[in-house]
PDB file of C-alpha atoms in Angstrom:
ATOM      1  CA  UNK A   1       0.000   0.000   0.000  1.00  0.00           C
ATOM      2  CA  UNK A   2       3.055   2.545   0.820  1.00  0.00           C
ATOM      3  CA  UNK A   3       5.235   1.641  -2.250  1.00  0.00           C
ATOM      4  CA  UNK A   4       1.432   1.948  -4.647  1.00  0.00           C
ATOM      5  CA  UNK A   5       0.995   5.315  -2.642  1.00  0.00           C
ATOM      6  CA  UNK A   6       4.731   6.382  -3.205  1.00  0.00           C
ATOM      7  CA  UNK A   7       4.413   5.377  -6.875  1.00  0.00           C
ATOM      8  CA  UNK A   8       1.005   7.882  -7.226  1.00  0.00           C
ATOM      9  CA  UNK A   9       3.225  10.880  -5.816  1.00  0.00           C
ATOM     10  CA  UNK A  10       5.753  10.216  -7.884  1.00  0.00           C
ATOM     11  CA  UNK A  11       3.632  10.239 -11.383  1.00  0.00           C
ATOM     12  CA  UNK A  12       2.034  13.236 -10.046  1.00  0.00           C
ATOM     13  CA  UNK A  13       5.500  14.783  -9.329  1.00  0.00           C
ATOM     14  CA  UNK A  14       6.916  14.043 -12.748  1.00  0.00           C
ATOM     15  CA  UNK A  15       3.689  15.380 -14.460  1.00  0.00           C
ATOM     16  CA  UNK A  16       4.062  18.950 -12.605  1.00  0.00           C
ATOM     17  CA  UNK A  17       7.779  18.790 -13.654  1.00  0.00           C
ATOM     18  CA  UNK A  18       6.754  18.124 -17.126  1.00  0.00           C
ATOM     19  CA  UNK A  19       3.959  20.729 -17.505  1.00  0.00           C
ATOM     20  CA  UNK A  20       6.015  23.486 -15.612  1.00  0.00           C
ATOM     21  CA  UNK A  21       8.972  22.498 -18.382  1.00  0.00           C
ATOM     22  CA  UNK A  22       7.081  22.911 -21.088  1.00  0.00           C
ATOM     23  CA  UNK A  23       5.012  26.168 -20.085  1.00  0.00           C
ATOM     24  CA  UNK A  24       8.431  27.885 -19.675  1.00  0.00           C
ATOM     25  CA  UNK A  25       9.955  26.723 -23.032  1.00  0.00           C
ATOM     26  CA  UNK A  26       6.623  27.857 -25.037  1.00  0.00           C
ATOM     27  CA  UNK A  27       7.141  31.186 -22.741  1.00  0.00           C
ATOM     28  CA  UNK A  28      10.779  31.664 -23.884  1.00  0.00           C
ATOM     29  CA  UNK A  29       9.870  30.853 -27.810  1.00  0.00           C
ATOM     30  CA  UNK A  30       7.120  33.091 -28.007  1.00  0.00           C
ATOM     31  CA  UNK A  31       8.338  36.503 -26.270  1.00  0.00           C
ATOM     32  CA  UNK A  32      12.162  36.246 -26.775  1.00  0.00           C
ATOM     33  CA  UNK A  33      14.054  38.044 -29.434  1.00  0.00           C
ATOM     34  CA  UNK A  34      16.994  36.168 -30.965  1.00  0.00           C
ATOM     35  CA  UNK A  35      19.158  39.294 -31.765  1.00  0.00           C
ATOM     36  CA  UNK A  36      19.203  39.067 -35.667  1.00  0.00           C
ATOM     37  CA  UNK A  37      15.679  40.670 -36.156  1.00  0.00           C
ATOM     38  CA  UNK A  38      14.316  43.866 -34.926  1.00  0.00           C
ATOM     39  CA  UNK A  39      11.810  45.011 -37.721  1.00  0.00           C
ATOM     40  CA  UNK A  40       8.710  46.386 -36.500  1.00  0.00           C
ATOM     41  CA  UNK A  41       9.270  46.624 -32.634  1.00  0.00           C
ATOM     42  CA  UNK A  42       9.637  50.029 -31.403  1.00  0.00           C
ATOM     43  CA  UNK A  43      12.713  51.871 -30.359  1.00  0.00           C
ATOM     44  CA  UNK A  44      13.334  52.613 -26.960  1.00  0.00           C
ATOM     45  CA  UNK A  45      12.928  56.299 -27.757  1.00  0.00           C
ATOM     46  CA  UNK A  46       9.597  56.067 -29.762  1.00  0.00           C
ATOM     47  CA  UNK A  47       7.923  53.627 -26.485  1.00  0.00           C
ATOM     48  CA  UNK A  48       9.343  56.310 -23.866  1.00  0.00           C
ATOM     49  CA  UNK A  49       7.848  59.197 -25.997  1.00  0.00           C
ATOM     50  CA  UNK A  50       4.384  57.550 -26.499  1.00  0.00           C
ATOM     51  CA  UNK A  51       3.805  56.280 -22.704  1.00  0.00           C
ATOM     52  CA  UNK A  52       5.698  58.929 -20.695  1.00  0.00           C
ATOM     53  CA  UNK A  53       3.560  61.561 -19.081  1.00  0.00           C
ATOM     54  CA  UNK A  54       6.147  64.124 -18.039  1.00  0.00           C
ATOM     55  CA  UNK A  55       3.015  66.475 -16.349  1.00  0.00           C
ATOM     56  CA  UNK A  56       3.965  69.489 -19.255  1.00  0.00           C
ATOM     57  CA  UNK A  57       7.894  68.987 -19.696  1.00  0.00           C
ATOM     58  CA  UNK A  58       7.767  69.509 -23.144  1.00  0.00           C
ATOM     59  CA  UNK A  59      11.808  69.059 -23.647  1.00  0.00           C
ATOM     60  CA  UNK A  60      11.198  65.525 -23.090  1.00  0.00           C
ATOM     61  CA  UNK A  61       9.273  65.638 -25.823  1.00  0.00           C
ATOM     62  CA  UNK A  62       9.469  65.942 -29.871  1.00  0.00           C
ATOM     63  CA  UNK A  63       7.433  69.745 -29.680  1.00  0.00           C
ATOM     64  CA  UNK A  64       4.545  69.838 -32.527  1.00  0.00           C
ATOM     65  CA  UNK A  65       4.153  72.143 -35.220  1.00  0.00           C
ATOM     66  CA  UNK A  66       1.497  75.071 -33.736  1.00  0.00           C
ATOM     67  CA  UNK A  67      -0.595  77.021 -36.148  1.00  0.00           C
ATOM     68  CA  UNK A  68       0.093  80.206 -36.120  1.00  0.00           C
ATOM     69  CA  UNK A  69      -3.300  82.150 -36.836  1.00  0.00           C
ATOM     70  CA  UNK A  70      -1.369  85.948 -37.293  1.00  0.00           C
ATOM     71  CA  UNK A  71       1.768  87.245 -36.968  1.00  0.00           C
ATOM     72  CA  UNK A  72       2.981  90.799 -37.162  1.00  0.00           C
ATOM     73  CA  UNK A  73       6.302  92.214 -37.062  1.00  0.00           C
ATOM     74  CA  UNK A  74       6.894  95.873 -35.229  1.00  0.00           C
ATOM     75  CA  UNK A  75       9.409  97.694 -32.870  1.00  0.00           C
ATOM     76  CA  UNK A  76      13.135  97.018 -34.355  1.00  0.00           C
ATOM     77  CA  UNK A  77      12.466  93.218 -34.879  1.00  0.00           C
ATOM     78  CA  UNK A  78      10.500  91.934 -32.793  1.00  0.00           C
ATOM     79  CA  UNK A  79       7.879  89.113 -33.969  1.00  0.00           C
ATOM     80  CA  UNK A  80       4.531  88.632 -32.244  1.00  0.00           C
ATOM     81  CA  UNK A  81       3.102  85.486 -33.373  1.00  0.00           C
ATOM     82  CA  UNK A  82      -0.909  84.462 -32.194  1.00  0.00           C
ATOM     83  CA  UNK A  83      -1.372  80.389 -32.074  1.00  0.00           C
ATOM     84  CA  UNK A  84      -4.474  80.116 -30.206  1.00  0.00           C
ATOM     85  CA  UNK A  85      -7.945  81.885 -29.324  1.00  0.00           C
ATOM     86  CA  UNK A  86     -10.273  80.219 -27.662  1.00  0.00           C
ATOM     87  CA  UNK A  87     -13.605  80.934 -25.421  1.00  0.00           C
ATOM     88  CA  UNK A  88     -13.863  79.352 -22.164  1.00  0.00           C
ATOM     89  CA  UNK A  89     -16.784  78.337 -20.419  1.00  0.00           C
ATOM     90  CA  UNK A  90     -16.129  81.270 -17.968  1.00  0.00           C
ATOM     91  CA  UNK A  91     -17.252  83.620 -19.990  1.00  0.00           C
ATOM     92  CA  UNK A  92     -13.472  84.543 -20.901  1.00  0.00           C
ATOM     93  CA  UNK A  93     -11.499  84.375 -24.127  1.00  0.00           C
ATOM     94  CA  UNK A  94      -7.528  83.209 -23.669  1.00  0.00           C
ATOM     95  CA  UNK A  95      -4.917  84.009 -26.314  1.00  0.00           C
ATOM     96  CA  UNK A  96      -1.827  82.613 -26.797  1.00  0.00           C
ATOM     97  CA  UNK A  97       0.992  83.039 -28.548  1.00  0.00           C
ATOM     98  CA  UNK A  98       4.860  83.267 -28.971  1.00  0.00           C
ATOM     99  CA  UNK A  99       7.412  86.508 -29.388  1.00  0.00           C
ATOM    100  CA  UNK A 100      10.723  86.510 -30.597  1.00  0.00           C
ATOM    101  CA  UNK A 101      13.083  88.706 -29.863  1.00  0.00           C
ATOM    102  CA  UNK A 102      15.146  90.019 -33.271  1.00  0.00           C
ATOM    103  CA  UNK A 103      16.331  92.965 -32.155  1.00  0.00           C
ATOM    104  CA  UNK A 104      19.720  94.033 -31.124  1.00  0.00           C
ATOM    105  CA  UNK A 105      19.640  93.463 -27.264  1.00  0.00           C
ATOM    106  CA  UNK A 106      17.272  92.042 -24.194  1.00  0.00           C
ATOM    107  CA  UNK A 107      13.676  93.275 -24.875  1.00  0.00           C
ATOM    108  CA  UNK A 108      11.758  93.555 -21.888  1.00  0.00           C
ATOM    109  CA  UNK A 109       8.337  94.764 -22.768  1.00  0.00           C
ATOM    110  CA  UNK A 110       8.309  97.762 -20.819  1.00  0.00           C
ATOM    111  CA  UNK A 111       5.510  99.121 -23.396  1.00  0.00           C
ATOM    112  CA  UNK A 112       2.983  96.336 -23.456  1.00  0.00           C
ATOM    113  CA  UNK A 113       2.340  96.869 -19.737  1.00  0.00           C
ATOM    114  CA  UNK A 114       0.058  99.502 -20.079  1.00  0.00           C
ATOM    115  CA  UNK A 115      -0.592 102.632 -19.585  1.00  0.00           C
ATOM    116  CA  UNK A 116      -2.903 102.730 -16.585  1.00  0.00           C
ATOM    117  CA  UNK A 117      -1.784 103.249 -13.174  1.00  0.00           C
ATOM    118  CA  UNK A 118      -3.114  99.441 -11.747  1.00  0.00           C
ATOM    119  CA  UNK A 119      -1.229  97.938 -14.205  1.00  0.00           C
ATOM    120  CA  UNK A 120       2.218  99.441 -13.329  1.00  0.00           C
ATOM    121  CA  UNK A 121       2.515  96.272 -10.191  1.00  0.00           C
ATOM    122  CA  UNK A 122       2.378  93.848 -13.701  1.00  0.00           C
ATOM    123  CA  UNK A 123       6.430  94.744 -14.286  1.00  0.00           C
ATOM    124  CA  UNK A 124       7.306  93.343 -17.551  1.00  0.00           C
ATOM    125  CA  UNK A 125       4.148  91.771 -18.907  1.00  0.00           C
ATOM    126  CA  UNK A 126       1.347  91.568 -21.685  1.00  0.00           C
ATOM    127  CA  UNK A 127      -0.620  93.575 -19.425  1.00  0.00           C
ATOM    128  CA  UNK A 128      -1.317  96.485 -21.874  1.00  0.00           C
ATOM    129  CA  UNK A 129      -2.824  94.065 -24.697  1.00  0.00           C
ATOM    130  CA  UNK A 130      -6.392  94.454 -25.666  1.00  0.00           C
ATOM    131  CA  UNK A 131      -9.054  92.799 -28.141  1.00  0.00           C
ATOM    132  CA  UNK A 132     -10.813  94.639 -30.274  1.00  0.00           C
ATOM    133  CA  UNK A 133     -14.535  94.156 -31.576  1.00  0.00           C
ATOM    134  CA  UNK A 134     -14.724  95.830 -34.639  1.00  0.00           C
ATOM    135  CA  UNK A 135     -18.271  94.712 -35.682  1.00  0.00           C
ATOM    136  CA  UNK A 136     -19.537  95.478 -32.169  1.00  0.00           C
ATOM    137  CA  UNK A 137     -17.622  98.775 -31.809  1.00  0.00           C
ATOM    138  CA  UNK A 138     -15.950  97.396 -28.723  1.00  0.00           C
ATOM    139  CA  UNK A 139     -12.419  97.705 -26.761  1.00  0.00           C
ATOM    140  CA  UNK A 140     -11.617  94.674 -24.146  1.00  0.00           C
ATOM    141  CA  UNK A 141      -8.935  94.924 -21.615  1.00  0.00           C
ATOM    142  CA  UNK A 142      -6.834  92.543 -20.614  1.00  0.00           C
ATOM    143  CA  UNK A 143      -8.721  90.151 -17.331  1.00  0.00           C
ATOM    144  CA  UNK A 144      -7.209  91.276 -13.476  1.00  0.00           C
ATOM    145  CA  UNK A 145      -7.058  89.602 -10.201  1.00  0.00           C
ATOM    146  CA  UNK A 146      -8.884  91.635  -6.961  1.00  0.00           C
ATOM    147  CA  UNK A 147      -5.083  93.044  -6.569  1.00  0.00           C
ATOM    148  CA  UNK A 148      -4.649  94.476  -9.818  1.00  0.00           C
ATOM    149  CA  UNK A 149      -2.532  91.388 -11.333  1.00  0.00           C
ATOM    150  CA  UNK A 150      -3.065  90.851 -14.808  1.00  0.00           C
ATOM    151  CA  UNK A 151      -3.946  87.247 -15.834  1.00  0.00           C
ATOM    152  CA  UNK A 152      -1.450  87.264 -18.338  1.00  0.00           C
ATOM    153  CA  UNK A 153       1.995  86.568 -18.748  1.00  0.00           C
ATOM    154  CA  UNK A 154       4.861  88.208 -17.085  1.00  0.00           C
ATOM    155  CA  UNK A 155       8.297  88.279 -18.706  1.00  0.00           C
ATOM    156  CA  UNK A 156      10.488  87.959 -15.663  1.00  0.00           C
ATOM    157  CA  UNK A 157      14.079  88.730 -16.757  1.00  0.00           C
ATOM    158  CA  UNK A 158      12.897  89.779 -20.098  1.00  0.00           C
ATOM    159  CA  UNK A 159      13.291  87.978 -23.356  1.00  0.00           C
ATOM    160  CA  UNK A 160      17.148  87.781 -24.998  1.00  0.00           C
ATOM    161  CA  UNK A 161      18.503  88.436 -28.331  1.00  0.00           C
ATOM    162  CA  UNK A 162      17.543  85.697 -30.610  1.00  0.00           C
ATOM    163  CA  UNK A 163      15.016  83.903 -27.785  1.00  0.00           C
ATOM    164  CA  UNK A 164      11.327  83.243 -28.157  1.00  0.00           C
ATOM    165  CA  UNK A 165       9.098  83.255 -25.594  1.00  0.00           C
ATOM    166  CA  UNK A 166       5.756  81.839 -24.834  1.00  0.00           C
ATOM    167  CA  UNK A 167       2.569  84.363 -23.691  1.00  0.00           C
ATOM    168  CA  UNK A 168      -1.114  83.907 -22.686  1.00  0.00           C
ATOM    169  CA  UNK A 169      -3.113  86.736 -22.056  1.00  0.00           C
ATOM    170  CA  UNK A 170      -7.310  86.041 -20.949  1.00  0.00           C
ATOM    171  CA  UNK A 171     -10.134  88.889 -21.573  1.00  0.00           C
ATOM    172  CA  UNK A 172     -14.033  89.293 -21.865  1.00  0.00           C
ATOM    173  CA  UNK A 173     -15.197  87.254 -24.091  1.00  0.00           C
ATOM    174  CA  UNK A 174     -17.125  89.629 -26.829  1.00  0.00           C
ATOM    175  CA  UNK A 175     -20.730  88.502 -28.062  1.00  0.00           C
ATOM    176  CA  UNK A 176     -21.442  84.680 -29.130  1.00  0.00           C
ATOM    177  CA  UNK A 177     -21.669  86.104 -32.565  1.00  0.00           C
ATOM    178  CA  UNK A 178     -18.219  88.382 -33.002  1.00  0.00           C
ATOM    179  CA  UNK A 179     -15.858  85.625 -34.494  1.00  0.00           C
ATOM    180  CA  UNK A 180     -13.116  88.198 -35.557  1.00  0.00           C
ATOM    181  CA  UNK A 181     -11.342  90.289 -33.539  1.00  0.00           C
ATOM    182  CA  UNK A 182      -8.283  92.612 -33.516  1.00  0.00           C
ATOM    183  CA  UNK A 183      -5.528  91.535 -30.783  1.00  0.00           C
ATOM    184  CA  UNK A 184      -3.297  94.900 -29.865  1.00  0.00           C
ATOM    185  CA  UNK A 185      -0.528  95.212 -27.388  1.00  0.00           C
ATOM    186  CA  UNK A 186       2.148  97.931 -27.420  1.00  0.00           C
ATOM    187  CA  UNK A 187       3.228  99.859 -30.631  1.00  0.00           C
ATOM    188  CA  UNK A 188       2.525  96.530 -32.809  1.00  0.00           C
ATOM    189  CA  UNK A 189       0.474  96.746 -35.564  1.00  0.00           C
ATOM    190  CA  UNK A 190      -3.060  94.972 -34.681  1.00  0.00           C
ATOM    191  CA  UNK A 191      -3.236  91.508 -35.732  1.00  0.00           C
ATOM    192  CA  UNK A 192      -6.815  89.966 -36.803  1.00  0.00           C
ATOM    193  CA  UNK A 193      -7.761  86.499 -35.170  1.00  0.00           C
ATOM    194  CA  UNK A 194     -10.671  84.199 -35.566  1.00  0.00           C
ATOM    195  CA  UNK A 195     -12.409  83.027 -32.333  1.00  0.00           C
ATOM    196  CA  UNK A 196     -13.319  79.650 -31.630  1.00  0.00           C
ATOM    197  CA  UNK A 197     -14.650  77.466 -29.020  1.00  0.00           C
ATOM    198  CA  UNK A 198     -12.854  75.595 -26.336  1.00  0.00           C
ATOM    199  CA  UNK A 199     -12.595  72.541 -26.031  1.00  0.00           C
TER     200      UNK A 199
END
């Protein structure tokens, strides 16, 4: 009765063997790569790019073409460039947009800050912009917090020779039906932008 016994947990021992062996040689034929092919797998690079959230880092990152809906060029080189203008649910319109700096030194937009006296805490900033309504015969100024802060884009340090810079600026947003507007900001000539709805 022992040796029958014995015998039983011995087959059964020998089977597990046998499966487990053959589970990890199907598992190492169909996964592994044998060094001489690598068509159609992805590089390292491409895998990190398409997985990785880096939470905005956009260095990490191969940067996409933005459209650039106007651009106008003013004040000894400098290039204002509009990429986005969208309405928000608040009841606001953001803009966005790069400017490069062509001229012969640091720019540090001491004329798009404004002219009014609130405005002077903004430093170097956007602060002066404004959209224009032509249709509705309308002039909106740039959105502030309750202590006068612009909610736009400051340009700490200023912007170097040859740099580009990044710049959102948020206003009223005009009537549901004005689709064109005029953005303005220092002595650059006014650059006409179509509206359109957030996402």
């Amino acid at each position: 009765m022992g040796i029958r016994h014995t015998m039983k947990g011995r087959r059964a021992l020998s089977a597990v063997a046998i499966t487990t062996g053959l589970l990890l040689t199907v598992a190492g034929c169909g996964g592994g790569d044998d060094g001489n092919s690598d068509e159609g797998a992805p590089t390292s690079s491409a895998s990190t790019t398409s997985s990785s959230s880096d939470g905005g880092n956009s260095e990490s990152k191969t940067p996409e073409p933005e459209t650039v809906l106007a651009e106008v060029k003013g004040e000894n080189g400098l290039v204002l460039a509009i990429t986005s203008a969208k309405r928000d649910e608040g009841g606001f319109v953001t803009v966005e947009g790069t400017v490069t700096n062509n001229t012969d030194g640091a720019w540090v937009a001491a004329n798009w800050r404004g002219d009014e006296q609130e405005l002077t805490k903004n430093g170097a900033s956007i602060a002066g912009a404004a959209l224009i309504d032509q249709k509705g015969k309308k002039k909106y100024l740039i959105l502030r917090d309750t202590s006068g802060r612009c909610l736009c884009t400051q340009f700490t340090g200023g912007v170097q020779q040859g740099a580009t810079a990044q710049w959102f600026a948020q206003f009223p947003a005009p009537p549901v039906d004005t689709t064109e507007v005029d953005f303005q900001v220092g002595g650059m000539p006014p650059a006409s932008i179509q509206l359109t709805e957030g996402e």
